[in-house]
Amino acid sequence: MTWRLHHQQRSGQRDASTKSGGNGEVVHHLPAPRAARCGGIVWWWGDSPHRDRGREAPSVERRHLSWYMKPVKRLGVRAKLVLLSLLILIVVSFSFTWLQIRLSRAWFEEDLRTRAVIFAREVAATIGDRNEFENRDLLQHKIRQIMAVRRSVLQLDVLGFDAAGTHIVASSYDARRLPFNRREGELVRRGKVVSHMVTDQDGRSWEVMAPINLEGDVVGAIAAKFSLVQASEREAGLRRWDLALTAISVLLMGSLMGLAVQLVVNRPIRRLVDAIRHVDAGHPGAPARVDSQDEFGVLARHFNEMLARLEDFNSELQTKVKEATYELERRYHEVQRMQRSLSHAERLALAGRIMAEVAHEVGTPLHSVAGHLELLRQDLPAPALTDDVRRRLGVIDTQLQRVTQIIAQLLDLTRRTPGEPENVDVNRLVTEMAEVVRPGIVAAGLVLDAATQPALPSIEGYPNQLQQVVLNLLTNAVDATPAGGRIAVATRTRNGHVELAVSDTGRGIASAEQAQIFEPFFSTKGGSGLGLFISAQIVREHHGRIEVTSQPGQGSTFRVLLPVGEHA
Ligand SMILES: Nc1ncnc2c1ncn2[C@@H]1O[C@H](COP(=O)(O)OP(=O)(O)O)[C@@H](O)[C@H]1O
Ligand SMILES: [Mg+2]
């Protein structure tokens, strides 16, 4: 019971101290710089927490660590707390147990002394008168009786006082009487009870002496020796129990402490560290799951807030990067487009300049030819002007006009103001152009097929320009096809377009050349190299496109696709 009381008191003290100590410890482990550093981005994307930890402790301090502190430094928080509290527990518990043992021993000894005194007084009181006191045999018998009952009494003397000194009246042990000094003897003679402790071959014992009062005088004394051995044995047994219970309670409290530390300190720290590792491994957005209200809770909340801020920042950064990339790409495409249109414009400008020069150079002789033709028509005698001659002169005139027109168109290409588009019947246009070129084709030993699809929808456009396209394609076909070959011109509808195809059985175009033939001035036959360039330009202005398929050595087909009914 005593033990339990002491113990509760002690564990209460321990709890209080641990709590305050624990708090101090926790606060100490949340230093502001660490938290501040946690808030920085560098901490996250830079060094690992391990390297960071290494930097925290200055190396000088490390070198001066004493040998016993080195292993302690390496321990985790949990182990340190448990070890420290165990140490405190052991020291406090065992001190209290030791004190308790000392106190209870003193108490036992005092209790035994009191009993011995009472015993001696009682024995002294049993001697009723002087006769009895002087009857040695009777006293001797009494002593034997008492000794038989009281095992702890080792010796019992009945002493007599007289003027000469002290003599033994009766004794359980004849060899010698119990040793009391003169001062003690004096005290007893004056009616006092004396006692002292001795340690001899019988172990520890109390020796007490109580006076025998007869008719108002102290005539003698009862001296008794009480053994403490039995009591000591009982006390040793109790002491063993005390120590064992203390050890068990220390162990129990140590384990409970470990458990408490695990719950209160270890778990939140591990969760925090897990969350940090998670983020460190490049997986954002896993908050630390610490829901306590203590310092760890505060730390985790700050950590989670910081994580959220970091994530916001990250996504904002990503958005910004995306926007910037998009903007960059847009600018890049714009620049590319500008470059292309620039070179295209440059080419056009160059073509325009050349065309203007060509027009000027060709224009003068053409005018002269036209003038001479007119003069010839006037000068020729009427009989010479047969129908045939008239027709040929007409063709020459038409072709001259066409050449003039083409030159004008060439000039138009650069400074064109084409006027209003009109409905164009592509079938008619094709048939007319076929008739125009047929004589040349026949003369070259070739066959011309014209196949038009009936009820072909009309298109919106500029017939003169489209004529020029057909003429260019036919001219090229004639140029590429040796005698005996075949040239075909055909129309049809295809996917909302009117398709005009010119095919030949000529030399064909190598695939490497196909990419170049629409470039200005590209010619493999010493021509101007402007025919396809101008044709493509015209078709583009009609919102159409030109396709070419060719099989070298077997022939080529040029297809012009013009959208049906659309305004150019
Ligand atoms: N039907 C075709 N068959 C083979 N080659 C062709 C054909 N049409 C055009 N080409 C090639 O395309 C080049 C460019 O034609 P074009 O622009 O009309 O210029 P030019 O006729 O003055 O050479 C020609 O020199 C020729 O090599
Ligand atoms: Mg040509």
Coordinates of C-alpha atoms and ligand atoms in Angstrom, one line a residue:
M1 CA 0.0 0.0 0.0
T2 CA 2.8 2.3 1.0
W3 CA 4.6 1.5 -2.2
R4 CA 1.5 2.2 -4.3
L5 CA 1.0 5.6 -2.7
H6 CA 4.6 6.6 -3.2
H7 CA 4.5 5.4 -6.7
Q8 CA 1.4 7.3 -7.8
Q9 CA 2.9 10.4 -6.4
R10 CA 6.1 9.8 -8.3
S11 CA 4.4 9.0 -11.6
G12 CA 2.3 12.2 -11.2
Q13 CA 5.6 14.1 -10.9
R14 CA 7.0 12.3 -13.8
D15 CA 4.0 13.0 -16.0
A16 CA 4.2 16.7 -15.2
S17 CA 7.8 17.0 -15.9
T18 CA 7.7 14.9 -19.1
K19 CA 4.9 17.1 -20.4
S20 CA 6.7 20.3 -19.9
G21 CA 9.9 18.8 -21.1
G22 CA 8.1 17.3 -24.1
N23 CA 6.6 20.7 -24.9
G24 CA 9.9 22.4 -24.7
E25 CA 11.4 19.7 -26.9
V26 CA 8.7 20.1 -29.5
V27 CA 9.0 23.8 -29.7
H28 CA 12.7 23.5 -29.9
H29 CA 12.3 21.2 -32.9
L30 CA 10.3 23.7 -34.8
P31 CA 12.8 26.4 -35.4
A32 CA 11.7 29.3 -37.5
P33 CA 14.5 29.2 -40.0
R34 CA 13.6 25.6 -40.9
A35 CA 9.9 26.5 -41.5
A36 CA 11.0 29.6 -43.4
R37 CA 13.3 27.5 -45.5
C38 CA 10.4 25.0 -46.1
G39 CA 8.5 27.9 -47.6
G40 CA 11.2 28.6 -50.2
I41 CA 11.0 27.0 -53.6
V42 CA 14.7 26.3 -53.6
W43 CA 14.2 23.8 -50.8
W44 CA 11.8 21.8 -52.9
W45 CA 13.4 21.7 -56.2
G46 CA 17.0 22.0 -55.1
D47 CA 18.7 20.0 -52.4
S48 CA 17.3 16.9 -50.9
P49 CA 16.3 17.1 -47.2
H50 CA 19.2 14.8 -46.3
R51 CA 21.8 17.1 -47.6
D52 CA 20.0 20.0 -46.0
R53 CA 20.1 18.3 -42.6
G54 CA 23.8 17.7 -43.1
R55 CA 24.3 21.4 -43.5
E56 CA 22.4 22.2 -40.4
A57 CA 25.0 21.0 -37.8
P58 CA 28.3 22.8 -38.2
S59 CA 31.2 20.5 -38.6
V60 CA 33.1 22.1 -35.7
E61 CA 30.4 21.2 -33.3
R62 CA 30.4 17.6 -34.6
R63 CA 34.1 17.2 -34.0
H64 CA 33.8 18.2 -30.4
L65 CA 31.1 15.7 -29.6
S66 CA 32.1 13.5 -26.7
W67 CA 32.3 9.8 -27.3
Y68 CA 29.1 9.0 -25.4
M69 CA 27.1 11.7 -27.3
K70 CA 28.0 10.4 -30.7
P71 CA 25.7 7.3 -30.6
V72 CA 23.0 9.4 -28.9
K73 CA 23.1 11.9 -31.7
R74 CA 22.5 9.2 -34.2
L75 CA 19.3 8.1 -32.4
G76 CA 15.8 9.1 -33.6
V77 CA 13.6 11.4 -31.6
R78 CA 11.5 8.5 -30.3
A79 CA 14.5 6.6 -29.0
K80 CA 15.9 9.7 -27.4
L81 CA 12.7 10.6 -25.7
V82 CA 12.1 7.0 -24.5
L83 CA 15.7 6.6 -23.3
L84 CA 15.6 9.9 -21.4
S85 CA 12.3 9.3 -19.7
L86 CA 13.5 5.7 -18.8
L87 CA 16.6 7.2 -17.3
I88 CA 14.5 9.7 -15.3
L89 CA 12.1 7.0 -14.3
I90 CA 14.8 4.6 -13.1
V91 CA 16.5 7.3 -11.1
V92 CA 13.4 8.7 -9.5
S93 CA 11.7 5.3 -8.9
F94 CA 14.7 3.6 -7.4
S95 CA 15.6 6.7 -5.2
F96 CA 12.1 6.6 -3.8
T97 CA 12.2 2.8 -3.3
W98 CA 15.6 3.2 -1.5
L99 CA 14.2 5.9 0.7
Q100 CA 11.2 3.8 1.5
I101 CA 13.3 0.8 2.4
R102 CA 15.4 2.9 4.7
L103 CA 12.4 4.4 6.4
S104 CA 10.6 1.1 6.8
R105 CA 13.7 -0.4 8.3
A106 CA 14.0 2.4 10.8
W107 CA 10.3 1.9 11.5
F108 CA 10.7 -1.8 12.0
E109 CA 13.6 -1.3 14.4
E110 CA 11.7 1.3 16.4
D111 CA 8.7 -1.0 16.6
L112 CA 10.7 -3.9 17.8
R113 CA 12.5 -1.7 20.4
T114 CA 9.1 -0.6 21.7
R115 CA 7.9 -4.1 21.9
A116 CA 11.1 -5.2 23.7
V117 CA 10.7 -2.3 26.2
I118 CA 7.0 -3.3 26.9
F119 CA 8.1 -6.9 27.3
A120 CA 10.8 -6.0 29.8
R121 CA 8.4 -3.8 31.7
E122 CA 5.7 -6.5 31.8
V123 CA 8.2 -9.2 33.0
A124 CA 9.4 -6.7 35.7
A125 CA 5.8 -6.1 36.7
T126 CA 5.2 -9.9 37.2
I127 CA 7.5 -9.9 40.2
G128 CA 5.1 -9.0 43.0
D129 CA 7.2 -8.8 46.2
R130 CA 10.6 -9.2 47.7
N131 CA 10.1 -12.9 48.5
E132 CA 9.4 -13.6 44.9
F133 CA 12.4 -11.4 43.8
E134 CA 14.7 -13.3 46.1
N135 CA 13.5 -16.8 45.1
R136 CA 16.0 -17.7 42.5
D137 CA 14.5 -21.0 41.5
L138 CA 11.1 -19.5 40.9
L139 CA 12.6 -16.8 38.8
Q140 CA 14.7 -19.3 36.9
H141 CA 11.5 -21.3 36.2
K142 CA 9.7 -18.2 35.0
I143 CA 12.6 -17.3 32.7
R144 CA 12.5 -20.8 31.1
Q145 CA 8.7 -20.5 30.6
I146 CA 9.0 -17.1 28.9
M147 CA 12.0 -18.2 26.7
A148 CA 10.0 -21.2 25.5
V149 CA 7.2 -18.9 24.3
R150 CA 9.2 -15.9 23.0
R151 CA 11.5 -17.2 20.4
S152 CA 12.9 -13.8 19.5
V153 CA 14.2 -13.4 23.1
L154 CA 17.8 -14.5 23.1
Q155 CA 18.6 -13.8 26.7
L156 CA 16.7 -12.8 29.8
D157 CA 18.4 -11.7 33.1
V158 CA 16.9 -10.7 36.4
L159 CA 19.4 -8.4 38.1
G160 CA 19.6 -7.2 41.6
F161 CA 20.9 -3.8 42.8
D162 CA 22.6 -3.3 46.1
A163 CA 25.1 -1.0 47.6
A164 CA 28.0 -3.0 46.2
G165 CA 26.7 -2.9 42.6
T166 CA 24.7 -5.2 40.3
H167 CA 24.4 -8.9 40.6
I168 CA 22.6 -11.6 38.7
V169 CA 19.6 -13.0 40.5
A170 CA 18.5 -15.3 37.7
S171 CA 19.4 -15.7 34.0
S172 CA 18.7 -17.8 30.9
Y173 CA 22.4 -17.7 30.1
D174 CA 24.8 -18.3 33.0
A175 CA 28.0 -17.4 31.3
R176 CA 27.6 -13.6 31.5
R177 CA 25.0 -11.0 32.0
L178 CA 24.0 -8.6 29.3
P179 CA 26.5 -5.8 28.9
F180 CA 25.1 -2.4 30.0
N181 CA 27.4 0.3 30.9
R182 CA 27.5 2.3 34.2
R183 CA 25.6 5.2 32.9
E184 CA 22.8 3.0 31.7
G185 CA 22.8 1.2 35.1
E186 CA 22.4 4.6 36.8
L187 CA 19.5 5.5 34.6
V188 CA 17.7 2.3 35.4
R189 CA 18.4 2.7 39.1
R190 CA 16.5 6.0 38.7
G191 CA 13.5 4.2 37.3
K192 CA 14.2 4.7 33.5
V193 CA 14.2 2.1 30.8
V194 CA 17.3 1.9 28.6
S195 CA 18.0 0.2 25.3
H196 CA 20.7 -0.2 22.7
M197 CA 21.4 -2.1 19.6
V198 CA 24.2 -4.6 19.3
T199 CA 25.5 -6.6 16.4
D200 CA 27.3 -9.9 17.3
Q201 CA 27.4 -13.5 16.3
D202 CA 23.6 -13.6 16.8
G203 CA 23.1 -10.9 14.2
R204 CA 21.5 -7.6 15.1
S205 CA 19.5 -7.4 18.4
W206 CA 18.0 -4.9 20.8
E207 CA 19.2 -5.0 24.4
V208 CA 16.8 -3.4 26.9
M209 CA 16.8 -3.0 30.6
A210 CA 13.7 -2.1 32.7
P211 CA 13.7 -1.4 36.5
I212 CA 11.9 -3.7 39.0
N213 CA 10.0 -1.5 41.5
L214 CA 9.1 -3.1 44.9
E215 CA 7.6 -1.0 47.6
G216 CA 8.7 2.3 46.0
D217 CA 12.3 1.2 45.5
V218 CA 14.2 0.1 42.4
V219 CA 15.5 -3.2 43.7
G220 CA 16.7 -4.7 40.4
A221 CA 16.1 -4.8 36.7
I222 CA 15.0 -7.1 33.9
A223 CA 17.6 -7.2 31.1
A224 CA 16.6 -8.8 27.8
K225 CA 18.1 -9.3 24.4
F226 CA 15.7 -9.3 21.4
S227 CA 16.9 -10.7 18.1
L228 CA 16.2 -8.6 14.9
V229 CA 17.0 -11.5 12.6
Q230 CA 13.4 -12.6 12.0
A231 CA 12.3 -9.0 11.4
S232 CA 15.3 -8.5 9.1
E233 CA 14.3 -11.5 7.1
R234 CA 10.8 -10.2 6.7
E235 CA 12.1 -6.8 5.8
A236 CA 14.5 -8.3 3.2
G237 CA 11.5 -10.1 1.7
L238 CA 9.6 -6.9 1.5
R239 CA 12.6 -5.1 0.0
R240 CA 12.8 -7.7 -2.8
W241 CA 9.2 -7.2 -3.6
D242 CA 9.6 -3.4 -3.6
L243 CA 12.5 -3.6 -6.0
A244 CA 10.8 -6.1 -8.2
L245 CA 7.6 -4.0 -8.4
T246 CA 9.7 -0.9 -9.1
A247 CA 11.5 -2.6 -11.9
I248 CA 8.2 -3.9 -13.4
S249 CA 6.6 -0.4 -13.1
V250 CA 9.7 1.2 -14.8
L251 CA 9.4 -1.3 -17.6
L252 CA 5.7 -0.8 -18.0
M253 CA 6.0 3.0 -17.9
G254 CA 8.9 2.8 -20.4
S255 CA 6.8 0.8 -22.8
L256 CA 3.8 3.1 -22.3
M257 CA 6.1 6.1 -22.9
G258 CA 7.4 4.5 -26.1
L259 CA 3.8 4.0 -27.3
A260 CA 2.9 7.5 -26.3
V261 CA 5.9 8.9 -28.2
Q262 CA 5.1 6.8 -31.1
L263 CA 1.5 8.2 -31.2
V264 CA 2.3 11.8 -30.4
V265 CA 5.7 12.4 -32.0
N266 CA 6.7 9.6 -34.3
R267 CA 3.5 9.2 -36.4
P268 CA 3.1 12.9 -37.3
I269 CA 6.8 13.2 -38.1
R270 CA 6.7 10.1 -40.3
R271 CA 3.7 11.4 -42.1
L272 CA 5.3 14.8 -42.6
V273 CA 8.5 13.1 -43.9
D274 CA 6.5 10.8 -46.2
A275 CA 4.7 13.9 -47.6
I276 CA 8.0 15.7 -48.1
R277 CA 9.6 12.6 -49.8
H278 CA 6.5 12.3 -52.0
V279 CA 6.9 15.9 -53.2
D280 CA 10.6 15.5 -53.4
A281 CA 10.1 12.5 -55.8
G282 CA 8.2 14.9 -58.1
H283 CA 4.6 14.0 -57.2
P284 CA 3.0 17.2 -56.1
G285 CA -0.3 17.6 -54.2
A286 CA -0.2 14.9 -51.5
P287 CA -0.8 16.8 -48.3
A288 CA 0.5 15.6 -44.9
R289 CA -2.3 13.8 -43.0
V290 CA -1.7 15.2 -39.5
D291 CA -5.0 16.3 -37.9
S292 CA -3.9 16.9 -34.3
Q293 CA -4.2 20.3 -32.7
D294 CA -0.6 20.4 -31.3
E295 CA 2.6 21.7 -32.8
F296 CA 2.7 18.9 -35.3
G297 CA -0.7 19.8 -36.5
V298 CA 0.4 23.4 -36.9
L299 CA 3.5 22.3 -38.8
A300 CA 1.5 20.0 -41.0
R301 CA -1.1 22.8 -41.7
H302 CA 1.7 25.2 -42.6
F303 CA 3.3 22.5 -44.8
N304 CA 0.0 21.8 -46.6
E305 CA -0.7 25.4 -47.1
M306 CA 2.8 25.9 -48.5
L307 CA 2.3 22.8 -50.7
A308 CA -1.0 24.3 -52.0
R309 CA 0.7 27.6 -52.7
L310 CA 3.5 25.8 -54.4
E311 CA 1.1 23.9 -56.6
D312 CA -0.8 27.1 -57.5
F313 CA 2.4 28.7 -58.3
N314 CA 3.4 25.7 -60.4
S315 CA 0.2 25.5 -62.4
E316 CA 0.3 29.3 -62.9
L317 CA 3.9 28.9 -64.1
Q318 CA 2.8 26.1 -66.4
T319 CA -0.1 28.2 -67.8
K320 CA 2.3 31.1 -68.3
V321 CA 4.8 28.9 -70.1
K322 CA 2.1 27.4 -72.2
E323 CA 0.8 30.9 -73.1
A324 CA 4.3 32.0 -73.9
T325 CA 5.0 29.0 -76.0
Y326 CA 1.8 29.5 -77.9
E327 CA 2.6 33.2 -78.5
L328 CA 6.1 32.3 -79.6
E329 CA 4.7 29.7 -82.0
R330 CA 2.1 32.2 -83.4
R331 CA 4.8 34.8 -83.9
Y332 CA 7.1 32.2 -85.5
H333 CA 4.4 31.2 -88.0
E334 CA 3.6 34.8 -88.7
V335 CA 7.2 35.6 -89.4
Q336 CA 7.4 32.5 -91.6
R337 CA 4.2 33.5 -93.5
M338 CA 5.6 37.1 -93.9
Q339 CA 8.8 35.7 -95.2
R340 CA 7.0 33.5 -97.7
S341 CA 4.6 36.3 -98.8
L342 CA 7.6 38.6 -99.0
S343 CA 9.6 36.4 -101.3
H344 CA 6.4 35.7 -103.2
A345 CA 5.8 39.4 -103.6
E346 CA 9.4 39.9 -104.5
R347 CA 9.1 37.2 -107.2
L348 CA 6.0 38.8 -108.4
A349 CA 7.6 42.2 -108.5
L350 CA 10.5 40.8 -110.4
A351 CA 8.2 39.0 -112.8
G352 CA 6.3 42.2 -113.3
R353 CA 9.4 44.1 -114.2
I354 CA 10.6 41.5 -116.6
M355 CA 7.1 41.3 -118.1
A356 CA 7.0 45.0 -118.6
E357 CA 10.3 44.9 -120.4
V358 CA 9.3 42.0 -122.5
A359 CA 6.0 43.7 -123.3
H360 CA 7.9 46.8 -124.4
E361 CA 10.5 44.9 -126.5
V362 CA 7.8 42.7 -128.1
G363 CA 5.2 45.4 -128.4
T364 CA 7.1 47.5 -130.9
P365 CA 7.7 44.8 -133.6
L366 CA 4.2 43.5 -133.0
H367 CA 2.7 46.8 -133.8
S368 CA 4.9 47.0 -136.9
V369 CA 3.8 43.5 -137.9
A370 CA 0.1 44.5 -137.4
G371 CA 0.6 47.6 -139.5
H372 CA 2.3 45.7 -142.3
L373 CA -0.5 43.1 -142.2
E374 CA -3.0 45.9 -142.6
L375 CA -1.0 47.4 -145.5
L376 CA -0.7 43.9 -147.1
R377 CA -4.4 43.5 -146.9
Q378 CA -4.9 46.8 -148.7
D379 CA -2.1 46.4 -151.2
L380 CA -3.0 42.9 -152.3
P381 CA -4.8 42.8 -155.6
A382 CA -8.4 41.6 -155.4
P383 CA -7.8 38.4 -157.3
A384 CA -5.1 37.4 -154.9
L385 CA -7.4 37.8 -152.0
T386 CA -9.0 34.4 -152.3
D387 CA -11.1 33.1 -149.4
D388 CA -8.3 30.9 -148.3
V389 CA -5.9 33.9 -148.2
R390 CA -8.5 36.0 -146.4
R391 CA -9.0 33.3 -143.8
R392 CA -5.3 32.9 -143.2
L393 CA -4.9 36.7 -142.9
G394 CA -7.7 36.6 -140.3
V395 CA -6.0 33.9 -138.3
I396 CA -2.8 35.9 -138.4
D397 CA -4.7 38.9 -137.3
T398 CA -6.4 37.0 -134.4
Q399 CA -3.1 35.5 -133.3
L400 CA -1.5 38.9 -133.4
Q401 CA -4.3 40.3 -131.3
R402 CA -3.9 37.4 -128.9
V403 CA -0.2 37.9 -128.5
T404 CA -0.9 41.6 -127.8
Q405 CA -3.5 40.5 -125.4
I406 CA -1.2 38.1 -123.7
I407 CA 1.4 40.8 -123.3
A408 CA -1.2 43.0 -121.9
Q409 CA -2.2 40.2 -119.5
L410 CA 1.3 39.7 -118.5
L411 CA 1.5 43.4 -117.6
D412 CA -1.9 43.0 -115.9
L413 CA -0.5 40.3 -113.6
T414 CA 1.4 42.8 -111.7
R415 CA -1.1 45.7 -111.8
R416 CA -4.3 43.9 -112.4
T417 CA -7.8 45.4 -112.0
P418 CA -9.8 42.7 -113.6
G419 CA -13.3 44.2 -113.4
E420 CA -16.4 42.2 -112.7
P421 CA -16.3 38.4 -113.0
E422 CA -18.8 36.8 -115.3
N423 CA -20.4 33.4 -115.8
V424 CA -18.1 31.2 -117.7
D425 CA -19.1 28.2 -119.8
V426 CA -16.0 26.1 -119.5
N427 CA -17.2 23.7 -122.2
R428 CA -17.4 26.5 -124.7
L429 CA -14.2 27.9 -123.7
V430 CA -12.5 24.6 -124.1
T431 CA -14.0 23.9 -127.5
E432 CA -13.0 27.4 -128.8
M433 CA -9.5 27.0 -127.6
A434 CA -9.3 23.5 -129.1
E435 CA -10.3 24.9 -132.5
V436 CA -7.7 27.7 -132.2
V437 CA -4.8 25.2 -131.6
R438 CA -6.1 22.4 -133.7
P439 CA -4.2 23.5 -136.9
G440 CA -0.9 23.6 -135.1
I441 CA -1.6 20.2 -133.5
V442 CA -2.5 18.6 -136.7
A443 CA 0.6 20.1 -138.3
A444 CA 2.7 18.6 -135.6
G445 CA 1.4 15.2 -136.5
L446 CA -0.7 14.8 -133.4
V447 CA -4.4 14.0 -132.7
L448 CA -6.5 16.3 -130.5
D449 CA -9.5 14.8 -128.6
A450 CA -12.0 17.2 -127.0
A451 CA -14.5 15.5 -124.7
T452 CA -16.8 17.8 -122.7
Q453 CA -19.3 16.7 -120.1
P454 CA -22.8 17.8 -121.2
A455 CA -24.7 20.2 -118.8
L456 CA -21.5 21.2 -117.1
P457 CA -22.3 23.9 -114.4
S458 CA -21.0 27.3 -115.2
I459 CA -18.4 29.0 -113.0
E460 CA -17.8 32.6 -112.0
G461 CA -14.6 34.1 -113.4
Y462 CA -12.7 35.9 -116.1
P463 CA -12.9 34.1 -119.5
N464 CA -9.9 35.7 -121.1
Q465 CA -7.6 34.6 -118.3
L466 CA -9.0 31.1 -118.3
Q467 CA -8.5 30.9 -122.0
Q468 CA -4.9 31.8 -121.4
V469 CA -4.7 28.9 -118.9
V470 CA -6.1 26.4 -121.4
L471 CA -3.8 27.7 -124.1
N472 CA -0.8 27.4 -121.9
L473 CA -1.6 23.8 -121.0
L474 CA -2.3 22.8 -124.6
T475 CA 0.9 24.5 -125.9
N476 CA 3.0 22.7 -123.3
A477 CA 1.3 19.4 -124.2
V478 CA 2.1 19.9 -127.9
D479 CA 5.7 20.9 -127.0
A480 CA 6.1 17.7 -124.9
T481 CA 4.6 15.2 -127.3
P482 CA 6.4 13.8 -130.4
A483 CA 4.6 13.2 -133.6
G484 CA 2.1 10.4 -133.6
G485 CA 1.0 11.2 -130.1
R486 CA -2.4 12.2 -128.7
I487 CA -3.6 15.2 -126.8
A488 CA -6.9 15.2 -125.0
V489 CA -8.9 17.9 -123.4
A490 CA -11.9 17.1 -121.2
T491 CA -14.3 18.6 -118.7
R492 CA -16.3 17.1 -115.9
T493 CA -17.7 17.9 -112.4
R494 CA -15.8 16.7 -109.4
N495 CA -16.6 17.4 -105.7
G496 CA -18.4 20.7 -106.3
H497 CA -15.8 21.8 -108.8
V498 CA -15.5 21.9 -112.6
E499 CA -12.5 20.0 -113.7
L500 CA -10.7 20.8 -116.9
A501 CA -8.0 18.2 -117.8
V502 CA -5.4 18.4 -120.5
S503 CA -3.5 15.2 -121.0
D504 CA -0.8 14.1 -123.5
T505 CA 1.1 11.0 -124.4
G506 CA 4.4 13.0 -124.3
R507 CA 7.7 12.7 -122.4
G508 CA 6.2 13.2 -119.0
I509 CA 7.7 15.1 -116.0
A510 CA 10.1 13.6 -113.5
S511 CA 8.9 13.9 -109.9
A512 CA 11.8 16.1 -109.0
E513 CA 10.8 18.5 -111.8
Q514 CA 7.1 18.5 -110.8
A515 CA 7.9 20.7 -107.8
Q516 CA 9.6 23.3 -110.0
I517 CA 7.4 23.6 -113.0
F518 CA 5.1 26.2 -111.4
E519 CA 8.1 28.4 -110.5
P520 CA 8.6 31.5 -112.8
F521 CA 11.2 31.1 -115.5
F522 CA 11.6 27.4 -115.0
S523 CA 11.8 25.9 -118.5
T524 CA 13.4 22.8 -119.8
K525 CA 13.0 23.8 -123.4
G526 CA 14.4 27.3 -123.6
G527 CA 10.9 28.9 -123.2
S528 CA 10.0 31.8 -121.0
G529 CA 9.1 29.5 -118.1
L530 CA 6.2 31.8 -117.4
G531 CA 3.3 29.7 -118.8
L532 CA 2.6 27.5 -115.8
F533 CA 3.5 30.2 -113.3
I534 CA 0.9 32.6 -114.8
S535 CA -1.7 29.8 -115.2
A536 CA -1.3 28.8 -111.5
Q537 CA -1.7 32.4 -110.5
I538 CA -4.9 32.8 -112.5
V539 CA -6.4 29.5 -111.2
R540 CA -5.5 30.7 -107.6
E541 CA -7.4 33.9 -108.2
H542 CA -10.4 31.9 -109.3
H543 CA -10.1 30.0 -105.9
G544 CA -9.2 26.9 -107.7
R545 CA -6.1 24.7 -107.9
I546 CA -4.0 22.9 -110.5
E547 CA -2.9 19.3 -110.1
V548 CA -0.4 17.4 -112.1
T549 CA 0.1 13.7 -112.5
S550 CA 2.7 12.4 -114.8
Q551 CA 4.5 9.2 -115.7
P552 CA 7.9 9.9 -117.3
G553 CA 8.0 8.6 -120.8
Q554 CA 4.3 8.0 -120.9
G555 CA 2.6 11.4 -120.6
S556 CA 1.2 13.9 -118.2
T557 CA -2.2 15.2 -117.2
F558 CA -2.8 18.7 -115.9
R559 CA -6.1 19.2 -114.0
V560 CA -7.6 22.6 -113.3
L561 CA -10.3 22.6 -110.6
L562 CA -12.5 25.6 -110.4
P563 CA -15.3 26.0 -107.8
V564 CA -18.8 25.9 -109.2
G565 CA -20.7 29.1 -109.3
E566 CA -18.4 31.0 -107.0
H567 CA -17.4 34.6 -107.5
A568 CA -13.8 35.0 -108.3
Ligands
LIG1 N1 2.7 18.6 -120.7 C1 4.0 18.6 -120.3 N2 4.8 17.5 -120.5 C2 6.1 17.6 -120.1 N3 6.7 18.7 -119.5 C3 5.9 19.8 -119.3 C4 4.5 19.8 -119.7 N4 4.0 21.0 -119.3 C5 5.1 21.7 -118.8 N5 6.2 21.0 -118.8 C6 7.5 21.4 -118.3 O1 7.3 22.5 -117.5 C7 8.2 23.6 -117.9 C8 7.6 24.9 -117.6 O2 6.5 25.1 -118.5 P1 6.1 26.6 -118.7 O3 5.9 27.3 -117.4 O4 4.9 26.6 -119.6 O5 7.3 27.2 -119.4 P2 7.9 27.0 -120.9 O6 6.7 26.3 -121.7 O7 8.2 28.3 -121.4 O8 9.0 26.1 -120.8 C9 8.4 23.2 -119.3 O9 9.7 23.7 -119.7 C10 8.4 21.7 -119.3 O10 9.7 21.2 -118.9
MG2 MG 4.8 26.9 -121.8

